[in-house]
């Protein structure tokens, strides 16, 4: 494989980095004092880009890399990649579907339980010594609550399967109604939000789904409703979410993603009906290893002219 | 012409339901459900509230409760010991708002033919939900990383360390009763493999059964304690069991604190002999070993598994239902077989 240049955009996984270093001529963009210069300097040898949920190959980067053949994302979401431009230039794109589905769905349920049962808040209650003064208050039962899912893809279905084990009725919104499912369909997100107690964002981020959860949806979800975001930050109008929570128009939220990670609105820090996670949906040792192997496997397949393992473009 | 018009006597007052018309229920200490629903009970029953009396308990019972046929108790407050039972010669029913019975002298009740009613399955779901919530929290570091974000560390220190995948993990359930079964059903949907240890093998499940808890631990990645506290289960989870569970192992306790040898658990956690713990119960509530406060791989809850609005309302309805059934000589709604 000699000197195939691979550009890694940000640190994402030590094992992946080490393997890429072993197999290719690895350029680590985050170590460059001047990024545009660095790219220019190595543009002629870079044939692959490795990004993730936080950083992808946008139009500008693609244009700056004339020898780019493949973008391999260490994520399932590819909203940071200019897919149209890749298609235009015949650049292949791969992601990491399926292997992280279970972890993300597990976390969605974990967030629901943590918010409704106030797990983080009551852990704080014990650690601060408050339990000595009195019992914690009553929280809200999770089993049996109606769960509404935006996007019934792999992750959405996995969330539904888990929630069903808690006797939660399931309903969903999708671009088109799915014929092979027994769950109740609603043709709009507002209607879905009006008819469920827990609303989960589980669709890809595209132009159409940006701010799919807006003020109207949040009001429909209401003061007893809970929003769970395991999609992308921009799915939700973040300032509207913050004011809905602060004003009590929304009952609670479990968030793994934000509009400007790693920034998290500080107004949320003081709220006990909110759980804030640092984008850990696929963040297990087991899954990140499998994801890394998938990235490596896709690159290897491409450079040996074999069929890609998980191509998107 | 003064007619001796006798003033029309006022109509007799409507008979008020005097509290002494209601059946007496002796309550030594207010069960937690009284914080929210006491009125529902006091409307229907004449509550003899021992804790409100300046008299010492034994005196109160002797002087005021000798005709009380029913008692309402909970896991908190004085144990329903043989001594106390002997001061209540008319007692025929002990209704406890807990699922657990370890605070009641069951032998004394059996000998005197006193029936027992408990919370039955009314909060099995809530307890099972908490067990699963604690497990996901430990595996995926939910509370720890929520703390991390709230302290502003994500922006300054970078990504939080990776957690561990739940799918494929071997779950060992200790006590496959109503709660244990609900836990198993939920975790199956996460792709976990379930095994259990119980007093008796259960025919209605096909999960592998282990006759002893140490063997279960040796073949599990997780132990979830769902059994009751008895002489046999006290300190059943000791250092030997924890070492068998192993360095990556996680223990969740939603049963009773004393089922686990707490000192040995703390030692194992501090020394890294087990991977983590999710605990809703402790040996000496509300005291929690301080060493646990330093650990990020431990999630702590203040014995709140049944503390939801829904469960408390259901519990209230069930307890009132049991008491009403008892006083109308109908079968209890949630009797405990005390053999």
XYZ file of C-alpha atoms in Angstrom:
652
model
C 0.000 0.000 0.000
C 3.119 2.159 0.282
C 2.441 5.801 0.477
C -1.308 6.202 0.199
C -2.060 9.448 1.982
C -4.968 9.435 4.448
C -6.138 12.628 6.109
C -7.690 12.188 9.565
C -9.645 15.303 10.521
C -9.868 15.166 14.326
C -8.818 12.721 17.038
C -11.515 10.104 17.387
C -10.039 6.760 18.364
C -6.517 5.761 19.333
C -6.731 2.263 17.881
C -7.995 3.615 14.540
C -5.256 6.215 14.470
C -2.555 3.643 15.196
C -3.825 1.260 12.539
C -4.091 4.014 9.932
C -0.558 5.058 10.806
C 0.673 1.490 10.296
C -1.042 0.970 6.971
C -0.969 4.376 5.316
C 0.795 7.682 5.287
C -1.368 9.309 7.920
C -1.825 13.077 8.077
C -3.393 14.334 11.301
C -5.099 17.624 10.490
C -5.547 18.654 14.127
C -1.785 18.729 14.673
C -1.267 21.323 11.936
C -0.526 24.858 13.127
C -2.010 26.216 9.880
C -4.670 23.938 8.495
C -5.113 25.337 4.947
C -1.332 25.282 4.464
C -1.060 21.746 5.742
C -3.760 20.591 3.348
C -2.113 22.333 0.407
C 1.246 20.821 1.274
C -0.039 17.257 1.271
C -2.945 17.535 -1.169
C -1.196 15.569 -3.865
C -0.801 12.461 -1.775
C -4.139 12.453 0.061
C -6.468 9.862 -1.435
C -8.719 9.269 1.578
C -10.334 11.306 4.360
C -11.425 9.858 7.694
C -13.976 11.931 9.612
C -16.699 11.361 12.177
C -19.872 12.939 13.581
C -17.920 16.050 14.487
C -15.970 16.676 11.308
C -16.489 15.683 7.699
C -15.434 16.411 4.130
C -17.274 19.582 3.175
C -17.189 21.172 -0.312
C -14.162 23.298 0.534
C -12.071 20.360 1.679
C -13.132 18.205 -1.262
C -12.105 20.936 -3.677
C -8.720 21.230 -1.945
C -7.977 17.511 -2.384
C -7.790 16.765 -6.130
C -6.688 13.169 -5.533
C -9.454 12.338 -3.057
C -11.087 8.982 -3.827
C -12.898 7.980 -0.653
C -14.340 9.505 2.510
C -14.715 6.960 5.294
C -16.726 8.239 8.255
C -16.291 6.896 11.787
C -20.026 7.422 12.363
C -23.354 6.473 10.861
C -24.472 10.091 10.435
C -22.923 11.798 7.402
C -24.484 15.267 7.696
C -21.012 16.843 7.797
C -20.090 15.342 4.407
C -21.089 17.059 1.170
C -22.611 13.976 -0.405
C -23.712 15.784 -3.563
C -20.184 16.976 -4.209
C -18.848 13.471 -3.632
C -21.338 12.060 -6.094
C -20.412 14.763 -8.599
C -16.724 13.918 -8.365
C -17.124 10.142 -8.126
C -15.753 10.083 -4.581
C -16.882 7.063 -2.553
C -18.383 7.554 0.902
C -18.686 4.931 3.637
C -20.138 5.093 7.144
C -20.638 2.697 10.096
C -24.301 1.591 10.110
C -25.701 -1.360 12.117
C -22.697 -1.837 14.374
C -23.691 1.051 16.626
C -27.483 0.652 16.422
C -27.811 -1.247 19.705
C -25.593 1.072 21.720
C -27.487 4.159 20.547
C -30.865 2.539 21.263
C -29.652 1.366 24.689
C -28.621 4.919 25.488
C -31.981 6.314 24.366
C -33.744 4.073 26.903
C -31.086 4.911 29.494
C -31.849 8.604 28.958
C -35.610 8.017 29.286
C -35.125 6.209 32.579
C -32.615 8.759 33.830
C -34.947 11.676 33.097
C -38.239 10.180 34.284
C -36.781 8.533 37.379
C -34.327 11.372 38.076
C -31.327 9.015 38.316
C -28.608 11.659 37.986
C -30.364 14.073 40.294
C -30.931 11.474 42.996
C -27.345 10.246 42.727
C -26.405 13.866 43.471
C -28.958 13.829 46.315
C -27.200 10.895 47.966
C -23.659 12.143 47.353
C -24.445 15.558 48.826
C -25.752 14.061 52.069
C -29.319 15.287 51.508
C -30.787 11.801 51.991
C -29.993 12.071 55.693
C -32.510 14.900 55.888
C -35.349 13.163 54.098
C -36.525 10.928 51.311
C -36.273 12.003 47.697
C -39.573 13.010 46.135
C -41.832 10.968 43.861
C -40.772 10.625 40.244
C -42.582 9.432 37.134
C -43.088 5.834 36.081
C -41.536 4.893 32.735
C -43.245 1.565 31.983
C -46.403 2.015 29.984
C -45.670 5.552 28.766
C -46.300 6.190 25.060
C -43.076 6.598 23.105
C -43.114 8.567 19.843
C -40.208 8.014 17.450
C -39.146 10.438 14.727
C -37.595 8.203 12.077
C -38.266 4.496 12.140
C -34.956 3.346 10.663
C -32.527 0.913 12.265
C -32.043 2.949 15.411
C -35.730 3.914 15.671
C -36.795 0.262 15.403
C -34.235 -0.780 18.013
C -35.557 1.881 20.398
C -39.114 0.654 19.750
C -38.184 -2.972 20.469
C -36.644 -2.037 23.804
C -39.479 0.289 24.831
C -41.998 -2.456 24.056
C -40.356 -4.622 26.721
C -41.469 -1.926 29.175
C -45.056 -2.163 27.822
C -44.719 1.249 26.166
C -47.133 1.810 23.270
C -45.125 2.951 20.231
C -46.006 5.527 17.587
C -43.875 7.212 14.965
C -43.407 9.814 12.280
C -41.549 9.039 9.085
C -41.388 10.613 5.624
C -43.678 7.806 4.458
C -45.773 5.360 6.437
C -44.113 1.942 6.807
C -46.287 -0.902 5.631
C -44.478 -3.630 7.549
C -44.977 -2.294 11.052
C -47.774 -2.461 13.610
C -46.837 0.832 15.280
C -49.193 3.794 14.942
C -48.189 6.319 12.275
C -48.705 10.076 12.497
C -48.263 12.170 9.352
C -46.661 15.095 11.172
C -44.227 15.568 14.030
C -46.641 17.930 15.812
C -49.348 15.265 15.785
C -46.848 12.692 16.992
C -45.765 15.000 19.812
C -49.400 15.611 20.802
C -49.963 11.887 21.150
C -46.945 10.658 23.037
C -45.268 11.332 26.349
C -41.694 10.650 25.293
C -40.494 11.906 21.900
C -37.286 10.426 20.485
C -35.312 11.898 17.587
C -33.870 9.007 15.580
C -33.747 10.192 11.969
C -30.770 11.350 9.851
C -29.946 15.056 9.720
C -30.717 16.561 6.318
C -31.949 19.904 5.004
C -35.527 18.712 5.587
C -35.020 17.518 9.156
C -33.079 20.505 10.467
C -35.082 21.959 13.403
C -37.705 19.269 12.912
C -38.314 19.713 16.648
C -39.343 23.347 16.920
C -41.402 25.501 19.275
C -44.692 24.105 17.993
C -43.552 20.516 18.519
C -42.193 21.267 21.982
C -45.458 22.922 23.014
C -47.389 19.934 21.671
C -45.181 17.585 23.695
C -46.032 19.719 26.697
C -45.300 20.137 30.400
C -45.483 16.390 31.045
C -43.605 15.457 27.894
C -39.961 14.480 27.582
C -37.692 14.970 24.561
C -34.869 12.498 23.931
C -32.315 13.528 21.312
C -29.954 10.796 20.130
C -29.862 12.164 16.574
C -28.025 15.386 15.844
C -28.107 18.680 17.712
C -29.521 20.641 14.744
C -32.599 18.407 14.717
C -33.813 20.562 17.590
C -34.178 24.338 17.723
C -31.895 24.629 20.729
C -32.816 28.113 21.997
C -36.500 27.108 21.808
C -35.724 23.919 23.712
C -33.912 25.844 26.422
C -36.746 28.329 26.891
C -39.376 25.563 26.861
C -37.500 23.779 29.654
C -36.723 26.877 31.681
C -40.331 28.076 31.410
C -41.786 24.673 32.262
C -43.578 24.295 28.936
C -41.665 21.034 28.425
C -41.495 18.364 31.116
C -37.922 17.242 30.590
C -35.157 16.323 28.175
C -32.434 13.722 27.758
C -29.808 15.021 25.347
C -26.773 13.335 23.834
C -26.254 15.892 21.063
C -26.237 19.701 20.733
C -26.140 22.305 18.011
C -22.559 23.401 18.725
C -20.757 20.555 20.441
C -19.001 20.539 22.810
C -20.881 23.677 23.904
C -23.962 22.941 25.985
C -26.389 25.738 26.953
C -25.518 26.602 30.538
C -29.133 27.422 31.393
C -29.656 23.657 31.389
C -27.051 22.940 34.057
C -29.330 23.911 36.923
C -32.348 21.910 35.758
C -33.139 18.622 37.490
C -35.434 17.393 34.698
C -32.617 17.312 32.165
C -29.843 14.783 31.558
C -26.852 15.982 29.537
C -24.466 13.534 27.899
C -21.347 14.377 25.854
C -22.297 12.634 22.567
C -21.652 9.107 23.739
C -24.331 7.286 21.716
C -21.876 4.807 20.238
C -19.344 5.322 22.997
C -18.519 1.833 24.165
C -15.156 0.108 23.932
C -16.718 -2.769 22.035
C -18.581 -0.711 19.446
C -15.840 1.815 18.744
C -13.462 -1.062 17.984
C -15.963 -2.561 15.546
C -16.540 0.864 13.982
C -12.798 1.378 13.583
C -12.424 -2.018 11.929
C -15.232 -1.092 9.568
C -13.472 2.130 8.572
C -10.225 0.216 8.046
C -12.040 -2.533 6.175
C -13.714 -0.063 3.824
C -10.412 1.676 3.066
C -8.669 -1.623 2.482
C -11.433 -2.801 0.158
C -11.286 0.412 -1.812
C -7.531 0.397 -2.247
C -7.547 -3.259 -3.288
C -10.360 -2.687 -5.762
C -12.772 -4.847 -3.855
C -16.448 -4.007 -3.117
C -16.853 -1.563 -0.254
C -18.304 -2.974 2.967
C -20.749 -0.170 3.831
C -20.930 2.307 0.956
C -23.328 5.255 0.947
C -22.032 6.801 -2.259
C -102.382 35.989 73.554
C -99.050 34.680 74.097
C -99.496 31.341 72.711
C -97.110 29.053 74.181
C -95.812 28.371 70.863
C -92.998 26.078 71.578
C -90.164 27.036 69.337
C -89.928 24.509 66.646
C -87.095 22.384 67.653
C -84.291 22.526 65.147
C -84.097 19.489 62.917
C -81.877 16.814 64.321
C -78.348 17.086 63.011
C -77.469 14.796 60.163
C -75.528 11.884 61.551
C -71.866 12.593 60.965
C -69.615 9.693 60.389
C -67.756 9.750 63.639
C -64.286 8.410 63.419
C -65.220 5.810 65.998
C -67.784 4.430 63.550
C -64.995 3.546 61.231
C -62.968 0.401 61.618
C -59.798 0.845 63.605
C -56.425 0.482 61.950
C -53.324 0.727 64.133
C -50.378 2.527 62.519
C -47.097 2.671 64.441
C -45.227 4.973 62.072
C -46.533 6.772 58.978
C -45.791 4.794 55.819
C -44.286 6.938 53.028
C -47.594 6.753 51.165
C -49.160 8.866 53.959
C -47.075 11.838 52.818
C -49.248 11.977 49.751
C -52.471 10.109 50.434
C -53.156 10.055 54.171
C -56.595 11.594 53.745
C -57.765 8.736 51.557
C -57.056 6.403 54.473
C -58.393 8.587 57.285
C -61.695 9.099 55.452
C -62.337 5.361 55.461
C -60.686 4.109 58.613
C -60.158 5.238 62.170
C -56.391 5.492 62.239
C -54.778 4.924 65.605
C -51.615 6.950 65.086
C -49.081 5.670 67.612
C -46.360 8.073 66.488
C -48.500 11.106 67.361
C -48.948 10.030 70.960
C -46.657 11.271 73.726
C -47.027 7.826 75.323
C -44.277 5.270 74.833
C -45.314 2.779 72.170
C -46.053 -0.154 74.468
C -48.281 2.011 76.663
C -50.114 3.448 73.685
C -50.849 0.015 72.311
C -52.012 -1.352 75.652
C -54.260 1.619 76.364
C -55.630 2.412 72.929
C -55.213 -0.431 70.482
C -56.493 -3.514 72.227
C -59.491 -3.833 69.892
C -57.609 -2.979 66.721
C -57.994 -5.861 64.305
C -55.877 -4.454 61.514
C -52.474 -2.846 61.271
C -50.988 -0.784 58.451
C -47.188 -0.711 58.383
C -44.280 -0.213 56.012
C -40.615 -1.097 55.814
C -39.801 2.049 57.803
C -40.501 2.542 61.486
C -40.470 -0.051 64.255
C -40.330 -3.706 63.244
C -43.524 -5.629 63.807
C -41.916 -7.874 66.400
C -43.469 -10.591 68.527
C -43.432 -8.127 71.461
C -45.567 -5.661 69.593
C -47.904 -8.307 68.219
C -48.500 -9.593 71.746
C -49.740 -6.153 72.792
C -52.456 -6.348 70.122
C -54.763 -9.161 71.203
C -57.382 -8.424 68.528
C -54.936 -8.224 65.636
C -55.930 -10.387 62.682
C -54.290 -8.534 59.750
C -50.954 -6.891 59.131
C -51.005 -4.921 55.886
C -47.597 -3.653 54.802
C -47.055 -1.112 52.040
C -43.808 -2.867 51.057
C -43.198 -5.961 48.997
C -40.556 -6.994 51.522
C -41.557 -8.785 54.739
C -38.294 -8.768 56.647
C -39.616 -6.253 59.203
C -42.478 -8.547 60.298
C -42.169 -11.478 62.696
C -43.729 -13.966 60.305
C -43.518 -16.867 62.772
C -45.489 -14.981 65.425
C -48.111 -14.053 62.820
C -48.358 -17.640 61.642
C -48.725 -18.947 65.180
C -51.504 -16.494 65.927
C -53.295 -16.920 62.598
C -52.686 -13.283 61.671
C -53.042 -12.680 57.920
C -50.526 -10.619 56.031
C -51.094 -8.479 52.967
C -48.249 -6.750 51.141
C -47.795 -4.589 48.076
C -48.036 -7.626 45.816
C -46.892 -6.803 42.318
C -48.083 -3.213 42.339
C -44.639 -1.744 41.905
C -42.719 -4.617 40.308
C -42.514 -2.656 37.068
C -41.150 0.472 38.715
C -38.540 -1.509 40.622
C -37.549 -3.421 37.487
C -37.322 -0.124 35.582
C -34.977 1.274 38.207
C -32.782 -1.830 38.102
C -32.431 -1.471 34.323
C -31.893 2.286 34.627
C -29.111 1.768 37.183
C -27.492 -0.903 35.026
C -27.471 1.252 31.884
C -26.182 4.156 33.981
C -23.229 2.120 35.274
C -22.390 0.555 31.897
C -22.760 3.759 29.905
C -21.601 6.171 32.639
C -24.767 8.263 32.396
C -24.615 10.008 35.795
C -20.834 10.333 35.654
C -20.823 11.950 32.233
C -23.812 14.147 33.079
C -21.672 15.455 35.975
C -18.794 15.930 33.532
C -20.908 18.044 31.184
C -22.440 20.093 33.998
C -18.972 20.947 35.293
C -18.071 22.346 31.874
C -15.431 19.670 31.312
C -16.541 18.480 27.868
C -15.353 21.686 26.256
C -12.081 21.807 28.201
C -11.032 18.217 28.782
C -12.447 16.517 25.685
C -14.474 13.372 25.231
C -15.551 11.279 28.200
C -14.021 7.781 28.548
C -15.862 4.998 26.750
C -18.434 2.834 28.470
C -19.303 -0.802 27.982
C -21.855 -2.356 25.646
C -24.943 -3.882 27.248
C -25.833 -6.227 24.388
C -24.494 -9.751 24.778
C -23.731 -9.349 28.463
C -24.609 -12.266 30.756
C -27.080 -11.149 33.412
C -27.390 -13.186 36.615
C -30.660 -12.480 38.395
C -30.691 -13.339 42.073
C -34.306 -14.085 42.936
C -36.646 -14.656 40.011
C -39.858 -13.468 41.649
C -42.193 -10.869 40.233
C -39.514 -8.157 40.153
C -36.728 -10.446 38.892
C -38.939 -11.669 36.087
C -39.774 -8.108 34.978
C -36.056 -7.276 34.975
C -35.291 -10.341 32.847
C -38.030 -9.540 30.341
C -36.682 -6.014 29.870
C -33.034 -6.961 29.527
C -33.790 -9.633 26.954
C -34.873 -6.826 24.614
C -31.357 -5.348 24.934
C -29.810 -8.581 23.683
C -28.668 -9.719 27.118
C -28.443 -13.370 28.159
C -30.358 -14.181 31.326
C -29.554 -16.762 34.008
C -30.783 -16.909 37.582
C -30.519 -18.283 41.059
C -33.642 -18.638 43.153
C -34.833 -20.785 46.068
C -36.581 -23.009 43.525
C -36.194 -23.531 39.796
C -39.033 -21.806 37.901
C -40.817 -23.914 35.315
C -42.281 -21.042 33.351
C -38.914 -19.717 32.125
C -36.210 -21.358 30.067
C -33.334 -19.311 31.497
C -30.409 -21.358 32.840
C -30.803 -21.987 36.583
C -27.880 -22.032 39.010
C -28.247 -23.665 42.384
C -25.791 -21.395 44.060
C -25.150 -17.708 43.744
C -21.374 -18.032 43.548
C -21.644 -20.208 40.451
C -24.126 -17.741 38.994
C -21.639 -14.923 39.605
C -18.795 -16.870 38.003
C -20.864 -17.233 34.836
C -22.232 -13.694 34.715
C -21.075 -10.223 33.798
C -23.788 -8.642 35.931
C -25.608 -9.633 39.119
C -28.959 -8.053 39.846
C -30.250 -8.608 43.382
C -34.038 -8.994 43.251
C -34.692 -11.301 46.184
C -36.109 -10.628 49.642
C -34.062 -10.332 52.818
C -34.244 -13.434 54.978
C -31.873 -15.251 57.322
C -30.641 -17.230 54.320
C -30.024 -14.230 52.090
C -28.416 -11.925 54.653
C -24.855 -11.170 53.463
C -25.299 -13.777 50.752
C -23.346 -11.539 48.370
C -19.945 -11.494 49.996
C -16.339 -11.157 48.881
C -16.289 -14.675 47.460
C -19.274 -13.967 45.229
C -17.907 -10.581 44.180
C -14.517 -12.020 43.251
C -16.336 -14.671 41.219
C -18.195 -11.870 39.423
C -14.827 -10.424 38.533
C -13.025 -7.218 37.700
C -15.364 -6.281 34.842
C -18.445 -7.386 36.754
C -21.261 -5.060 37.786
C -23.705 -5.517 40.645
C -27.116 -3.858 40.938
C -29.064 -4.023 44.198
C -32.762 -3.162 44.324
C -33.567 -5.730 47.038
C -32.344 -4.944 50.530
C -28.978 -3.528 51.558
C -28.175 -6.370 53.940
C -28.267 -8.994 51.191
C -24.834 -7.670 50.259
C -21.975 -7.600 52.765
C -21.543 -3.866 52.429
C -18.046 -3.543 53.868
C -16.782 -6.226 51.502
C -18.575 -4.620 48.560
C -16.962 -1.264 49.297
C -13.553 -2.898 49.611
C -13.971 -4.725 46.303
C -15.032 -1.533 44.556
C -12.225 0.541 46.018
C -9.651 -2.130 45.147
C -10.998 -2.628 41.630
C -12.003 -6.244 42.256
C -15.342 -5.566 40.563
C -16.164 -3.150 37.732
C -19.015 -1.132 39.188
C -22.273 -1.004 41.142
C -25.764 0.482 40.989
C -27.268 0.622 44.467
C -30.741 1.682 45.603
C -30.470 0.081 49.033
C -27.878 0.026 51.820
C -27.329 -1.768 55.085
C -27.899 1.267 57.245
C -30.073 3.740 55.352
C -29.808 6.635 54.973
C -26.096 6.200 55.735
C -24.058 5.412 52.652
C -20.346 4.471 52.887
C -18.396 7.633 52.093
C -15.829 5.720 50.034
C -18.488 5.254 47.376
C -18.768 9.010 46.862
C -15.275 9.041 45.352
C -16.139 6.460 42.714
C -17.398 7.246 39.227
C -18.238 3.614 38.486
C -20.928 3.585 41.183
C -24.443 4.988 40.888
C -26.316 5.689 44.117
C -30.065 6.064 44.634
C -31.933 6.887 47.890
C -34.143 3.756 48.149
C -36.555 5.199 45.664
C -37.414 2.236 43.440
C -41.097 2.416 44.323
C -41.331 6.158 44.723
C -43.317 7.131 41.637
C -46.652 8.954 41.616
C -48.186 6.055 39.741
C -46.977 3.359 42.137
C -47.955 5.320 45.201
C -51.466 5.826 43.901
C -51.731 2.149 42.941
C -50.331 1.188 46.341
C -52.816 3.407 48.132
C -55.714 1.844 46.208
C -54.374 -1.643 46.945
C -53.924 -1.051 50.684
C -57.346 0.524 51.061
C -58.756 -2.340 49.019
C -57.077 -4.906 51.277
C -58.346 -3.221 54.447
C -61.883 -2.880 53.071
C -61.866 -6.518 51.990
C -60.662 -7.563 55.428
C -63.348 -5.613 57.264
C -66.088 -6.951 54.966
C -64.777 -10.480 55.448
C -63.866 -10.771 51.756
C -60.648 -12.274 50.405
C -57.599 -10.027 50.635
C -56.408 -8.507 47.357
C -52.707 -9.225 47.903
C -52.352 -11.843 50.629
C -48.962 -13.301 51.484
C -48.751 -17.061 51.887
C -47.027 -17.491 55.220
C -46.163 -21.123 55.504
